Amino acid sequence: MTEPSPTSAAEQSADATKQSTESSSEQAVTDGRYLYCFVDTATANSNDLSILGVGECSVYVIETESVGAVVHDCETVYDTESPEQVTQWVLKHQHVVDAAGEMFGTPLPMRFNTIIEGGDASISQWVHENHDTIREALTSFAGMWEYRVRLHWDSSAFEAEIADQDDQLQDLQRRRKQAGSGTSFLLEKQYEKRLRELKQQRQSDLTATLRESISPVVTEMIEQDPSSPLTDDTSAIDGEPVARVAVLADEADETELGNRLDDPAEQEGVSIKFTGPWPPYTFAPDLG
């Protein structure tokens, strides 16, 4: 398993910081259980998970009908105005989910700061009431993991090349050189508009190539906003963001999935970042 990336931490940290800002002043909970994820306890002994979670709390598994809820006891929600502290909590949350995945197989992850009041009995009752949904998800995710692909593109070489190939751009450039200042300005705007259209078409082609390349080895694919600030992380990747996808794939196909990124990556100006395996955060059902 990989360590939590800054990308994943940024996404959950931003959500967690927003929740902290919007939460009420009353933060105490009654006999709370902080919920990390659900696991299939038929695959391993639930007593073998030994790890410290958010706030350095001892993590354990509550087993109900062969479904394990990975939890720790808590008396408050995790609320702070410090983004740095939230990030540390989120990283610890993901570390626990990763550890559960290594022991039990692919988990059904929950979002940071999911807390249920009422002690172990309340968790067991909630699992019982939602057992079919949880069991179906664990079964469908068995052996499957989430992988994330980001495609960036440096368009400078394309712009230089297309200026010599596109008849419309060449015509606009020729007319602009012969025109007065006013007309030249309008022609420049038309030139920029045509160039944007050609770049957008090229970006669409690159995205389509990416999808077509990896589709045969993924079960599900979700395209996400490549320009979202939440996609930024500390690792360098050249060019402007063009595509960002999360895919669900069998762990046995991980190498093939990576190999299928070679063709898109060989396109001029393209840089690709491939990370995983992750617990299937993007594909987990909404359990309320």
PDB file of C-alpha atoms in Angstrom:
ATOM      1  CA  MET A   1       0.000   0.000   0.000  1.00  0.00           C
ATOM      2  CA  THR A   2       1.151   3.549  -0.661  1.00  0.00           C
ATOM      3  CA  GLU A   3       1.367   6.194   1.967  1.00  0.00           C
ATOM      4  CA  PRO A   4      -1.397   8.840   1.749  1.00  0.00           C
ATOM      5  CA  SER A   5      -0.496  11.319  -0.960  1.00  0.00           C
ATOM      6  CA  PRO A   6      -0.761  15.100  -0.516  1.00  0.00           C
ATOM      7  CA  THR A   7      -3.543  15.005  -3.123  1.00  0.00           C
ATOM      8  CA  SER A   8      -5.752  12.697  -1.109  1.00  0.00           C
ATOM      9  CA  ALA A   9      -4.940  14.451   2.134  1.00  0.00           C
ATOM     10  CA  ALA A  10      -5.741  17.822   0.560  1.00  0.00           C
ATOM     11  CA  GLU A  11      -9.185  16.667  -0.520  1.00  0.00           C
ATOM     12  CA  GLN A  12     -10.233  15.351   2.870  1.00  0.00           C
ATOM     13  CA  SER A  13      -8.430  18.106   4.783  1.00  0.00           C
ATOM     14  CA  ALA A  14     -10.288  20.796   2.855  1.00  0.00           C
ATOM     15  CA  ASP A  15     -13.612  19.108   3.598  1.00  0.00           C
ATOM     16  CA  ALA A  16     -12.676  18.636   7.233  1.00  0.00           C
ATOM     17  CA  THR A  17     -11.577  22.258   7.647  1.00  0.00           C
ATOM     18  CA  LYS A  18     -14.878  23.438   6.134  1.00  0.00           C
ATOM     19  CA  GLN A  19     -16.829  21.162   8.470  1.00  0.00           C
ATOM     20  CA  SER A  20     -14.909  22.515  11.467  1.00  0.00           C
ATOM     21  CA  THR A  21     -15.707  26.072  10.443  1.00  0.00           C
ATOM     22  CA  GLU A  22     -19.406  25.324   9.997  1.00  0.00           C
ATOM     23  CA  SER A  23     -19.847  23.132  13.077  1.00  0.00           C
ATOM     24  CA  SER A  24     -21.590  24.290  16.219  1.00  0.00           C
ATOM     25  CA  SER A  25     -19.770  25.243  19.416  1.00  0.00           C
ATOM     26  CA  GLU A  26     -20.958  22.023  21.111  1.00  0.00           C
ATOM     27  CA  GLN A  27     -18.392  19.352  20.253  1.00  0.00           C
ATOM     28  CA  ALA A  28     -18.923  16.703  22.939  1.00  0.00           C
ATOM     29  CA  VAL A  29     -20.348  13.309  21.974  1.00  0.00           C
ATOM     30  CA  THR A  30     -21.837  10.605  24.195  1.00  0.00           C
ATOM     31  CA  ASP A  31     -19.917   7.317  24.224  1.00  0.00           C
ATOM     32  CA  GLY A  32     -18.738   8.005  20.666  1.00  0.00           C
ATOM     33  CA  ARG A  33     -17.090   5.669  18.219  1.00  0.00           C
ATOM     34  CA  TYR A  34     -14.918   7.196  15.511  1.00  0.00           C
ATOM     35  CA  LEU A  35     -15.451   5.084  12.385  1.00  0.00           C
ATOM     36  CA  TYR A  36     -12.601   4.515   9.903  1.00  0.00           C
ATOM     37  CA  CYS A  37     -13.907   1.813   7.616  1.00  0.00           C
ATOM     38  CA  PHE A  38     -15.692  -1.530   7.322  1.00  0.00           C
ATOM     39  CA  VAL A  39     -13.870  -4.793   6.611  1.00  0.00           C
ATOM     40  CA  ASP A  40     -14.702  -8.426   5.937  1.00  0.00           C
ATOM     41  CA  THR A  41     -13.746 -10.202   9.179  1.00  0.00           C
ATOM     42  CA  ALA A  42     -14.009 -13.603   7.503  1.00  0.00           C
ATOM     43  CA  THR A  43     -10.587 -12.951   5.967  1.00  0.00           C
ATOM     44  CA  ALA A  44      -8.574 -12.367   9.180  1.00  0.00           C
ATOM     45  CA  ASN A  45      -8.786 -12.315  12.974  1.00  0.00           C
ATOM     46  CA  SER A  46     -10.304  -9.010  14.032  1.00  0.00           C
ATOM     47  CA  ASN A  47      -8.219  -9.037  17.242  1.00  0.00           C
ATOM     48  CA  ASP A  48      -4.982  -8.861  15.268  1.00  0.00           C
ATOM     49  CA  LEU A  49      -5.371  -5.223  14.215  1.00  0.00           C
ATOM     50  CA  SER A  50      -3.147  -3.207  16.529  1.00  0.00           C
ATOM     51  CA  ILE A  51      -2.594   0.424  15.566  1.00  0.00           C
ATOM     52  CA  LEU A  52      -3.002   3.942  16.939  1.00  0.00           C
ATOM     53  CA  GLY A  53      -5.400   6.193  15.111  1.00  0.00           C
ATOM     54  CA  VAL A  54      -6.450   9.841  15.117  1.00  0.00           C
ATOM     55  CA  GLY A  55      -5.378  11.524  18.345  1.00  0.00           C
ATOM     56  CA  GLU A  56      -3.150   8.498  19.096  1.00  0.00           C
ATOM     57  CA  CYS A  57      -6.238   6.545  20.180  1.00  0.00           C
ATOM     58  CA  SER A  58      -6.218   2.743  20.236  1.00  0.00           C
ATOM     59  CA  VAL A  59      -8.037   1.271  17.262  1.00  0.00           C
ATOM     60  CA  TYR A  60     -10.082  -1.930  17.438  1.00  0.00           C
ATOM     61  CA  VAL A  61     -12.697  -3.847  15.440  1.00  0.00           C
ATOM     62  CA  ILE A  62     -16.375  -4.302  16.350  1.00  0.00           C
ATOM     63  CA  GLU A  63     -17.598  -7.433  14.579  1.00  0.00           C
ATOM     64  CA  THR A  64     -21.244  -7.804  13.542  1.00  0.00           C
ATOM     65  CA  GLU A  65     -22.413 -10.570  11.186  1.00  0.00           C
ATOM     66  CA  SER A  66     -18.918 -10.994   9.653  1.00  0.00           C
ATOM     67  CA  VAL A  67     -18.637  -7.249   9.082  1.00  0.00           C
ATOM     68  CA  GLY A  68     -15.993  -5.426  11.087  1.00  0.00           C
ATOM     69  CA  ALA A  69     -16.248  -1.761  11.958  1.00  0.00           C
ATOM     70  CA  VAL A  70     -12.772  -0.306  12.563  1.00  0.00           C
ATOM     71  CA  VAL A  71     -13.182   2.289  15.324  1.00  0.00           C
ATOM     72  CA  HIS A  72     -11.730   4.052  18.322  1.00  0.00           C
ATOM     73  CA  ASP A  73     -13.515   5.453  21.371  1.00  0.00           C
ATOM     74  CA  CYS A  74     -13.982   9.223  21.415  1.00  0.00           C
ATOM     75  CA  GLU A  75     -15.670  11.909  23.493  1.00  0.00           C
ATOM     76  CA  THR A  76     -15.527  14.838  21.032  1.00  0.00           C
ATOM     77  CA  VAL A  77     -15.480  15.479  17.322  1.00  0.00           C
ATOM     78  CA  TYR A  78     -12.113  16.454  15.831  1.00  0.00           C
ATOM     79  CA  ASP A  79     -12.530  20.173  15.359  1.00  0.00           C
ATOM     80  CA  THR A  80      -9.805  22.771  14.953  1.00  0.00           C
ATOM     81  CA  GLU A  81      -9.095  25.982  13.083  1.00  0.00           C
ATOM     82  CA  SER A  82      -5.602  24.717  12.218  1.00  0.00           C
ATOM     83  CA  PRO A  83      -5.353  23.274   8.679  1.00  0.00           C
ATOM     84  CA  GLU A  84      -2.044  21.680   9.639  1.00  0.00           C
ATOM     85  CA  GLN A  85      -3.649  19.784  12.500  1.00  0.00           C
ATOM     86  CA  VAL A  86      -6.512  18.652  10.274  1.00  0.00           C
ATOM     87  CA  THR A  87      -4.019  17.375   7.710  1.00  0.00           C
ATOM     88  CA  GLN A  88      -2.212  15.355  10.371  1.00  0.00           C
ATOM     89  CA  TRP A  89      -5.506  13.838  11.545  1.00  0.00           C
ATOM     90  CA  VAL A  90      -6.502  12.960   7.982  1.00  0.00           C
ATOM     91  CA  LEU A  91      -3.137  11.323   7.314  1.00  0.00           C
ATOM     92  CA  LYS A  92      -3.550   9.245  10.450  1.00  0.00           C
ATOM     93  CA  HIS A  93      -7.102   8.332   9.396  1.00  0.00           C
ATOM     94  CA  GLN A  94      -5.838   7.096   6.040  1.00  0.00           C
ATOM     95  CA  HIS A  95      -2.970   5.230   7.702  1.00  0.00           C
ATOM     96  CA  VAL A  96      -5.488   3.222   9.740  1.00  0.00           C
ATOM     97  CA  VAL A  97      -7.626   2.474   6.665  1.00  0.00           C
ATOM     98  CA  ASP A  98      -4.495   1.329   4.809  1.00  0.00           C
ATOM     99  CA  ALA A  99      -3.513  -0.946   7.701  1.00  0.00           C
ATOM    100  CA  ALA A 100      -7.018  -2.438   7.781  1.00  0.00           C
ATOM    101  CA  GLY A 101      -6.794  -3.041   4.030  1.00  0.00           C
ATOM    102  CA  GLU A 102      -3.481  -4.838   4.368  1.00  0.00           C
ATOM    103  CA  MET A 103      -4.941  -7.175   6.998  1.00  0.00           C
ATOM    104  CA  PHE A 104      -8.507  -7.790   5.793  1.00  0.00           C
ATOM    105  CA  GLY A 105      -8.424  -6.969   2.096  1.00  0.00           C
ATOM    106  CA  THR A 106     -10.060  -4.006   0.385  1.00  0.00           C
ATOM    107  CA  PRO A 107     -11.992  -1.997   2.995  1.00  0.00           C
ATOM    108  CA  LEU A 108     -15.111   0.121   2.629  1.00  0.00           C
ATOM    109  CA  PRO A 109     -13.679   3.483   3.763  1.00  0.00           C
ATOM    110  CA  MET A 110     -15.535   6.200   5.631  1.00  0.00           C
ATOM    111  CA  ARG A 111     -14.822   9.904   5.501  1.00  0.00           C
ATOM    112  CA  PHE A 112     -12.725  11.654   8.116  1.00  0.00           C
ATOM    113  CA  ASN A 113     -14.589  12.569  11.340  1.00  0.00           C
ATOM    114  CA  THR A 114     -17.426  10.051  10.965  1.00  0.00           C
ATOM    115  CA  ILE A 115     -18.613   9.478  14.539  1.00  0.00           C
ATOM    116  CA  ILE A 116     -21.548   7.459  15.883  1.00  0.00           C
ATOM    117  CA  GLU A 117     -22.767   7.916  19.450  1.00  0.00           C
ATOM    118  CA  GLY A 118     -24.002   5.150  21.727  1.00  0.00           C
ATOM    119  CA  GLY A 119     -20.995   2.861  22.114  1.00  0.00           C
ATOM    120  CA  ASP A 120     -20.285  -0.521  20.548  1.00  0.00           C
ATOM    121  CA  ALA A 121     -23.953  -1.498  20.678  1.00  0.00           C
ATOM    122  CA  SER A 122     -24.907   1.476  18.519  1.00  0.00           C
ATOM    123  CA  ILE A 123     -22.281   0.526  15.923  1.00  0.00           C
ATOM    124  CA  SER A 124     -23.529  -3.067  15.854  1.00  0.00           C
ATOM    125  CA  GLN A 125     -27.112  -1.939  15.457  1.00  0.00           C
ATOM    126  CA  TRP A 126     -26.186   0.453  12.652  1.00  0.00           C
ATOM    127  CA  VAL A 127     -24.240  -2.300  10.858  1.00  0.00           C
ATOM    128  CA  HIS A 128     -27.176  -4.670  11.267  1.00  0.00           C
ATOM    129  CA  GLU A 129     -29.572  -2.129   9.736  1.00  0.00           C
ATOM    130  CA  ASN A 130     -27.226  -1.433   6.798  1.00  0.00           C
ATOM    131  CA  HIS A 131     -25.752  -4.911   6.513  1.00  0.00           C
ATOM    132  CA  ASP A 132     -26.893  -5.679   2.960  1.00  0.00           C
ATOM    133  CA  THR A 133     -25.438  -2.432   1.574  1.00  0.00           C
ATOM    134  CA  ILE A 134     -22.153  -2.849   3.436  1.00  0.00           C
ATOM    135  CA  ARG A 135     -21.809  -6.522   2.542  1.00  0.00           C
ATOM    136  CA  GLU A 136     -22.582  -5.859  -1.132  1.00  0.00           C
ATOM    137  CA  ALA A 137     -19.915  -3.138  -1.246  1.00  0.00           C
ATOM    138  CA  LEU A 138     -17.292  -5.293   0.471  1.00  0.00           C
ATOM    139  CA  THR A 139     -18.035  -8.145  -1.917  1.00  0.00           C
ATOM    140  CA  SER A 140     -17.851  -5.953  -5.015  1.00  0.00           C
ATOM    141  CA  PHE A 141     -14.633  -4.285  -3.830  1.00  0.00           C
ATOM    142  CA  ALA A 142     -12.864  -7.548  -2.942  1.00  0.00           C
ATOM    143  CA  GLY A 143      -9.451  -7.500  -4.638  1.00  0.00           C
ATOM    144  CA  MET A 144     -10.224  -4.108  -6.206  1.00  0.00           C
ATOM    145  CA  TRP A 145      -8.443  -0.841  -5.454  1.00  0.00           C
ATOM    146  CA  GLU A 146      -8.657   2.758  -6.509  1.00  0.00           C
ATOM    147  CA  TYR A 147      -5.970   4.251  -8.749  1.00  0.00           C
ATOM    148  CA  ARG A 148      -5.663   7.893  -9.772  1.00  0.00           C
ATOM    149  CA  VAL A 149      -4.315   9.318 -13.003  1.00  0.00           C
ATOM    150  CA  ARG A 150      -3.529  12.954 -13.762  1.00  0.00           C
ATOM    151  CA  LEU A 151      -2.634  14.130 -17.258  1.00  0.00           C
ATOM    152  CA  HIS A 152      -0.938  17.491 -17.793  1.00  0.00           C
ATOM    153  CA  TRP A 153       0.049  19.011 -21.124  1.00  0.00           C
ATOM    154  CA  ASP A 154       2.641  21.581 -22.171  1.00  0.00           C
ATOM    155  CA  SER A 155       1.069  23.096 -25.291  1.00  0.00           C
ATOM    156  CA  SER A 156       4.025  25.235 -26.438  1.00  0.00           C
ATOM    157  CA  ALA A 157       5.262  22.771 -29.065  1.00  0.00           C
ATOM    158  CA  PHE A 158       1.708  22.216 -30.330  1.00  0.00           C
ATOM    159  CA  GLU A 159       1.094  25.945 -30.680  1.00  0.00           C
ATOM    160  CA  ALA A 160       4.239  26.413 -32.748  1.00  0.00           C
ATOM    161  CA  GLU A 161       3.427  23.444 -34.958  1.00  0.00           C
ATOM    162  CA  ILE A 162      -0.259  24.187 -35.484  1.00  0.00           C
ATOM    163  CA  ALA A 163       0.515  27.783 -36.498  1.00  0.00           C
ATOM    164  CA  ASP A 164       2.265  26.381 -39.576  1.00  0.00           C
ATOM    165  CA  GLN A 165      -0.357  23.713 -40.316  1.00  0.00           C
ATOM    166  CA  ASP A 166      -3.764  25.323 -39.836  1.00  0.00           C
ATOM    167  CA  ASP A 167      -4.986  27.254 -42.890  1.00  0.00           C
ATOM    168  CA  GLN A 168      -7.235  29.521 -40.843  1.00  0.00           C
ATOM    169  CA  LEU A 169      -4.435  30.544 -38.492  1.00  0.00           C
ATOM    170  CA  GLN A 170      -2.118  31.205 -41.412  1.00  0.00           C
ATOM    171  CA  ASP A 171      -4.740  33.350 -43.146  1.00  0.00           C
ATOM    172  CA  LEU A 172      -5.404  35.377 -39.981  1.00  0.00           C
ATOM    173  CA  GLN A 173      -1.688  35.896 -39.460  1.00  0.00           C
ATOM    174  CA  ARG A 174      -1.210  37.054 -43.038  1.00  0.00           C
ATOM    175  CA  ARG A 175      -4.144  39.496 -42.886  1.00  0.00           C
ATOM    176  CA  ARG A 176      -3.001  40.821 -39.515  1.00  0.00           C
ATOM    177  CA  LYS A 177       0.401  41.801 -40.910  1.00  0.00           C
ATOM    178  CA  GLN A 178      -1.244  43.789 -43.708  1.00  0.00           C
ATOM    179  CA  ALA A 179      -3.972  45.462 -41.613  1.00  0.00           C
ATOM    180  CA  GLY A 180      -4.090  48.737 -39.740  1.00  0.00           C
ATOM    181  CA  SER A 181      -3.947  48.843 -35.935  1.00  0.00           C
ATOM    182  CA  GLY A 182      -7.702  48.602 -35.343  1.00  0.00           C
ATOM    183  CA  THR A 183      -8.293  45.726 -37.744  1.00  0.00           C
ATOM    184  CA  SER A 184      -5.093  44.059 -36.577  1.00  0.00           C
ATOM    185  CA  PHE A 185      -6.399  44.011 -33.008  1.00  0.00           C
ATOM    186  CA  LEU A 186      -9.628  42.292 -34.099  1.00  0.00           C
ATOM    187  CA  LEU A 187      -7.719  39.780 -36.185  1.00  0.00           C
ATOM    188  CA  GLU A 188      -5.475  39.042 -33.207  1.00  0.00           C
ATOM    189  CA  LYS A 189      -8.556  38.224 -31.143  1.00  0.00           C
ATOM    190  CA  GLN A 190      -9.805  35.905 -33.890  1.00  0.00           C
ATOM    191  CA  TYR A 191      -6.387  34.254 -34.018  1.00  0.00           C
ATOM    192  CA  GLU A 192      -6.402  33.658 -30.248  1.00  0.00           C
ATOM    193  CA  LYS A 193      -9.947  32.288 -30.415  1.00  0.00           C
ATOM    194  CA  ARG A 194      -9.032  29.846 -33.194  1.00  0.00           C
ATOM    195  CA  LEU A 195      -5.915  28.746 -31.314  1.00  0.00           C
ATOM    196  CA  ARG A 196      -7.959  28.120 -28.147  1.00  0.00           C
ATOM    197  CA  GLU A 197     -10.399  26.001 -30.139  1.00  0.00           C
ATOM    198  CA  LEU A 198      -7.572  23.916 -31.583  1.00  0.00           C
ATOM    199  CA  LYS A 199      -5.978  23.480 -28.157  1.00  0.00           C
ATOM    200  CA  GLN A 200      -9.297  22.436 -26.640  1.00  0.00           C
ATOM    201  CA  GLN A 201      -9.767  19.878 -29.402  1.00  0.00           C
ATOM    202  CA  ARG A 202      -6.276  18.542 -28.745  1.00  0.00           C
ATOM    203  CA  GLN A 203      -7.000  18.317 -25.015  1.00  0.00           C
ATOM    204  CA  SER A 204     -10.207  16.416 -25.761  1.00  0.00           C
ATOM    205  CA  ASP A 205      -8.237  14.032 -27.983  1.00  0.00           C
ATOM    206  CA  LEU A 206      -5.649  13.462 -25.247  1.00  0.00           C
ATOM    207  CA  THR A 207      -8.373  12.742 -22.708  1.00  0.00           C
ATOM    208  CA  ALA A 208     -10.093  10.336 -25.094  1.00  0.00           C
ATOM    209  CA  THR A 209      -6.796   8.541 -25.711  1.00  0.00           C
ATOM    210  CA  LEU A 210      -6.286   8.190 -21.974  1.00  0.00           C
ATOM    211  CA  ARG A 211      -9.777   6.755 -21.478  1.00  0.00           C
ATOM    212  CA  GLU A 212      -9.448   4.342 -24.381  1.00  0.00           C
ATOM    213  CA  SER A 213      -6.031   3.162 -23.218  1.00  0.00           C
ATOM    214  CA  ILE A 214      -7.057   2.197 -19.682  1.00  0.00           C
ATOM    215  CA  SER A 215     -10.720   1.209 -20.145  1.00  0.00           C
ATOM    216  CA  PRO A 216     -10.002  -2.482 -20.891  1.00  0.00           C
ATOM    217  CA  VAL A 217      -8.393  -3.043 -17.478  1.00  0.00           C
ATOM    218  CA  VAL A 218     -10.647  -0.997 -15.174  1.00  0.00           C
ATOM    219  CA  THR A 219     -14.025  -1.831 -13.708  1.00  0.00           C
ATOM    220  CA  GLU A 220     -15.172   1.752 -13.161  1.00  0.00           C
ATOM    221  CA  MET A 221     -13.854   5.165 -14.104  1.00  0.00           C
ATOM    222  CA  ILE A 222     -14.856   8.566 -12.771  1.00  0.00           C
ATOM    223  CA  GLU A 223     -13.600  11.729 -14.437  1.00  0.00           C
ATOM    224  CA  GLN A 224     -12.921  14.601 -12.062  1.00  0.00           C
ATOM    225  CA  ASP A 225     -12.255  18.297 -12.493  1.00  0.00           C
ATOM    226  CA  PRO A 226      -8.583  18.580 -13.483  1.00  0.00           C
ATOM    227  CA  SER A 227      -8.426  22.277 -12.602  1.00  0.00           C
ATOM    228  CA  SER A 228      -9.735  21.931  -9.052  1.00  0.00           C
ATOM    229  CA  PRO A 229      -7.289  23.412  -6.512  1.00  0.00           C
ATOM    230  CA  LEU A 230      -7.727  20.215  -4.507  1.00  0.00           C
ATOM    231  CA  THR A 231      -5.704  18.358  -7.149  1.00  0.00           C
ATOM    232  CA  ASP A 232      -2.592  20.355  -6.345  1.00  0.00           C
ATOM    233  CA  ASP A 233       0.130  18.583  -4.411  1.00  0.00           C
ATOM    234  CA  THR A 234       3.784  19.034  -3.634  1.00  0.00           C
ATOM    235  CA  SER A 235       5.092  16.787  -6.398  1.00  0.00           C
ATOM    236  CA  ALA A 236       6.046  18.447  -9.676  1.00  0.00           C
ATOM    237  CA  ILE A 237       4.154  17.694 -12.862  1.00  0.00           C
ATOM    238  CA  ASP A 238       4.786  19.729 -16.008  1.00  0.00           C
ATOM    239  CA  GLY A 239       2.156  21.516 -18.066  1.00  0.00           C
ATOM    240  CA  GLU A 240      -1.433  22.573 -17.451  1.00  0.00           C
ATOM    241  CA  PRO A 241      -4.024  20.114 -16.059  1.00  0.00           C
ATOM    242  CA  VAL A 242      -6.051  18.406 -18.776  1.00  0.00           C
ATOM    243  CA  ALA A 243      -7.545  15.256 -17.245  1.00  0.00           C
ATOM    244  CA  ARG A 244      -7.928  13.685 -13.847  1.00  0.00           C
ATOM    245  CA  VAL A 245      -9.553  10.279 -13.406  1.00  0.00           C
ATOM    246  CA  ALA A 246     -10.100   7.836 -10.574  1.00  0.00           C
ATOM    247  CA  VAL A 247     -10.431   4.197 -11.595  1.00  0.00           C
ATOM    248  CA  LEU A 248     -11.385   0.998  -9.827  1.00  0.00           C
ATOM    249  CA  ALA A 249      -9.253  -1.941 -10.926  1.00  0.00           C
ATOM    250  CA  ASP A 250      -8.217  -5.396  -9.823  1.00  0.00           C
ATOM    251  CA  GLU A 251      -4.903  -5.333  -7.968  1.00  0.00           C
ATOM    252  CA  ALA A 252      -3.674  -8.068 -10.316  1.00  0.00           C
ATOM    253  CA  ASP A 253      -4.055  -5.605 -13.223  1.00  0.00           C
ATOM    254  CA  GLU A 254      -2.010  -2.829 -11.608  1.00  0.00           C
ATOM    255  CA  THR A 255       1.082  -3.423 -13.747  1.00  0.00           C
ATOM    256  CA  GLU A 256      -0.979  -3.654 -16.933  1.00  0.00           C
ATOM    257  CA  LEU A 257      -2.810  -0.463 -15.977  1.00  0.00           C
ATOM    258  CA  GLY A 258       0.502   1.332 -15.567  1.00  0.00           C
ATOM    259  CA  ASN A 259       1.784  -0.048 -18.876  1.00  0.00           C
ATOM    260  CA  ARG A 260      -1.317   1.210 -20.671  1.00  0.00           C
ATOM    261  CA  LEU A 261      -0.400   4.745 -19.657  1.00  0.00           C
ATOM    262  CA  ASP A 262       2.730   4.577 -21.812  1.00  0.00           C
ATOM    263  CA  ASP A 263       0.943   5.491 -25.057  1.00  0.00           C
ATOM    264  CA  PRO A 264      -0.753   8.632 -23.657  1.00  0.00           C
ATOM    265  CA  ALA A 265       2.481   9.614 -21.919  1.00  0.00           C
ATOM    266  CA  GLU A 266       4.407   9.437 -25.194  1.00  0.00           C
ATOM    267  CA  GLN A 267       2.262  12.151 -26.785  1.00  0.00           C
ATOM    268  CA  GLU A 268       4.243  15.359 -27.228  1.00  0.00           C
ATOM    269  CA  GLY A 269       4.100  17.641 -24.210  1.00  0.00           C
ATOM    270  CA  VAL A 270       2.196  15.143 -22.024  1.00  0.00           C
ATOM    271  CA  SER A 271       3.112  14.353 -18.412  1.00  0.00           C
ATOM    272  CA  ILE A 272       1.233  11.710 -16.431  1.00  0.00           C
ATOM    273  CA  LYS A 273       1.110  10.970 -12.712  1.00  0.00           C
ATOM    274  CA  PHE A 274      -0.189   7.550 -11.642  1.00  0.00           C
ATOM    275  CA  THR A 275      -0.797   6.774  -7.944  1.00  0.00           C
ATOM    276  CA  GLY A 276      -2.268   3.906  -5.954  1.00  0.00           C
ATOM    277  CA  PRO A 277      -3.452   1.521  -4.800  1.00  0.00           C
ATOM    278  CA  TRP A 278      -5.905   3.417  -2.599  1.00  0.00           C
ATOM    279  CA  PRO A 279      -8.958   2.280  -0.678  1.00  0.00           C
ATOM    280  CA  PRO A 280     -11.942   2.982  -2.955  1.00  0.00           C
ATOM    281  CA  TYR A 281     -12.869   6.376  -1.506  1.00  0.00           C
ATOM    282  CA  THR A 282     -14.243   7.698  -4.782  1.00  0.00           C
ATOM    283  CA  PHE A 283     -16.415   4.627  -5.403  1.00  0.00           C
ATOM    284  CA  ALA A 284     -17.723   3.955  -1.887  1.00  0.00           C
ATOM    285  CA  PRO A 285     -21.528   4.097  -1.567  1.00  0.00           C
ATOM    286  CA  ASP A 286     -23.154   6.799   0.532  1.00  0.00           C
ATOM    287  CA  LEU A 287     -24.060   5.181   3.839  1.00  0.00           C
ATOM    288  CA  GLY A 288     -25.538   8.331   5.318  1.00  0.00           C
TER     289      GLY A 288
END
